[in-house]
Amino acid sequence: MRDSSGWEPTAFRTHTIGQVVDNGSDLLGSEVTLCGYAETIRGRGAIAFVMMRDGTGHIQAFLKKDNMDEETFTEIQSAARESTIQIIGVVAQKRPPKVAEGEPTPLPEYEIQVEKANVLSMAGTPLPVGIIDDVNVGLDIRLDNRHLDLRRAHVNAMFQLRSKVLQYGREHLISEGFQEINSPKIIASASEGGTNLFPMMYFDTPAFLSQSPQLYKQLAVLGGLERVFEIGPAFRAEKHDTYRHLNEFISFDIEGAWMNDDDVMGVQERMIHYIWSKVAENDLNLIDVVNEYKISQGKDPVVVEVPQLPFPRISYCEAIKIVQNGGGEIDWGDDIESHHCDLIAENHPGFHFLPRWPMAMKPFYIFHDENEKGVTGGQLSRGFDLNYGRDEMTSGGQREHRVDVLNQNLRDMELDPADFTFYTDGFRYGAPPHAGWGLGVARLLMVLTGAGNVREVVLFPRDRSRVTP
Ligand code: AMO
């Protein structure tokens, strides 16, 4: 559950449940107004116990017919699970459970002795997704009912972890001098190849949804912002239907002036190290909630092991050798696919960089040093990937800052430089060497939470067959 220390009273409640649970001894005997979901409702006749939940915790509400308006008592007693209620009552200490002699006395627990109550919204029945009961429904039904799925403790914990990862990532980058930017999501030309664009009409002009902030984050750096980052949506009309591909995903991007590929790999590994360290320091309660569920499903719990720095660097050429020696079929110039990555991951199960890919496999904006050739004489680039085990987390690289080479790269990749003048113009008036990367947020969350599918850590995923809710 979330830390509730900074939550101010609102029009509907004086306290959060978490505040009462944490400060029960101070509040003993005081009147509080709480709101929440009625998770379970027990009791017959003249008494009822409601287990109430809000975003910060759980508390028992004790209702006695004699102490309150009879109609409201009956309404609450017969309310369906997950109905929302508001209660006004006095904080009391729960009767401590009996413990065997010699056993430690448990910490005091608190309940609310209700004086007044309101049903704010009655829940329908049956619930399509069990909140505390483990009803076995598939991912599709869960996603159709994400609004309810999110009320499940472990799902809620995963999204709290997602927020923490973004917060810590931001904190780290700001500490290294990066500033947050927002680039347009309606664009006129592709940065990541023209085949996976979603077309749209922008009034009378054909346009596309942005695949990546790539060209704009570079323009921001060329313009003198020097170190920038952006956390924003990227859209790809890819036909992939896998556990790690979506058609809309959140890309966590950086770009920095006077930096090369090595420099930005350093930023990346320090940022991931910081995120993992902060989660280990502050958020293991959330990991515990996720693990409780995993264990109940017979799955292995996830362990937050802060990765050691530096992450291994396995150049593309070395990676090809590792795959070949492991019996995989691959030649220099081929893409390193997931089944190849499995062979590399045998010795590098955690985070590892794969730098220096062939230029022919990288986009036009990646830098290459004409003197750097691969084993078969092919041109190497300053592009890299970061993988965790078999999964790609990040692509990045040093960028081409020489405008004539950039135009040649566009022509070599059968793109028309005339379509990119809005971008190449940025290089015509003095361009700093620069580098950056783009990290798939959901993929990083898969590693941290042990989720087997990016959809688990994306609120409302967009894939080939899903555009609602
Ligand atoms: P790339 O296309 O490799 O690079 O994307 C960067 C990272 O974004 C994530 N990603 C995806 N996640 C979910 N579903 C998808 N369909 C998907 N496609 C990509 C991956 C990937 O590593 N402009 C470059 C980055 C740069 O050089 O700065 C780019 O977009 O985790």
Short mmCIF file of C-alpha atoms in Angstrom, two decimals, residues 67 99 146-147 188-189 193 205 211 219 229 235 240 255 263 281 287 327 333 335 346 357 376 407 418 442 447 459:
data_model
loop_
_atom_site.label_atom_id
_atom_site.label_comp_id
_atom_site.label_asym_id
_atom_site.label_seq_id
_atom_site.Cartn_x
_atom_site.Cartn_y
_atom_site.Cartn_z
CA ASN A 67 -26.00 2.91 17.13
CA VAL A 99 -2.07 -15.74 21.99
CA ARG A 146 -9.01 -3.27 -16.22
CA HIS A 147 -10.91 -0.83 -13.97
CA ALA A 188 5.41 14.30 -41.12
CA SER A 189 8.34 11.85 -41.61
CA GLY A 193 11.69 3.23 -41.08
CA THR A 205 -2.13 17.09 -45.06
CA GLN A 211 7.26 6.28 -33.81
CA LEU A 219 16.94 18.99 -32.60
CA PHE A 229 14.94 13.40 -21.72
CA PHE A 235 3.24 4.36 -31.99
CA HIS A 240 4.06 -8.47 -34.07
CA GLU A 255 19.85 12.69 -25.80
CA ASP A 263 28.96 7.99 -22.45
CA GLU A 281 15.47 0.78 -0.30
CA ILE A 287 7.42 -6.33 -4.39
CA GLY A 327 25.48 -23.89 -32.12
CA GLY A 333 25.31 -8.90 -40.77
CA ASP A 335 19.99 -9.55 -36.82
CA GLU A 346 23.48 -18.37 -20.86
CA TRP A 357 26.32 -3.06 -34.74
CA THR A 376 33.89 -9.43 -42.94
CA ASN A 407 22.27 13.16 -46.26
CA ALA A 418 14.12 16.52 -49.15
CA ALA A 442 7.13 -1.72 -20.01
CA VAL A 447 12.24 -7.33 -15.46
CA LEU A 459 -2.71 0.28 -18.02
#
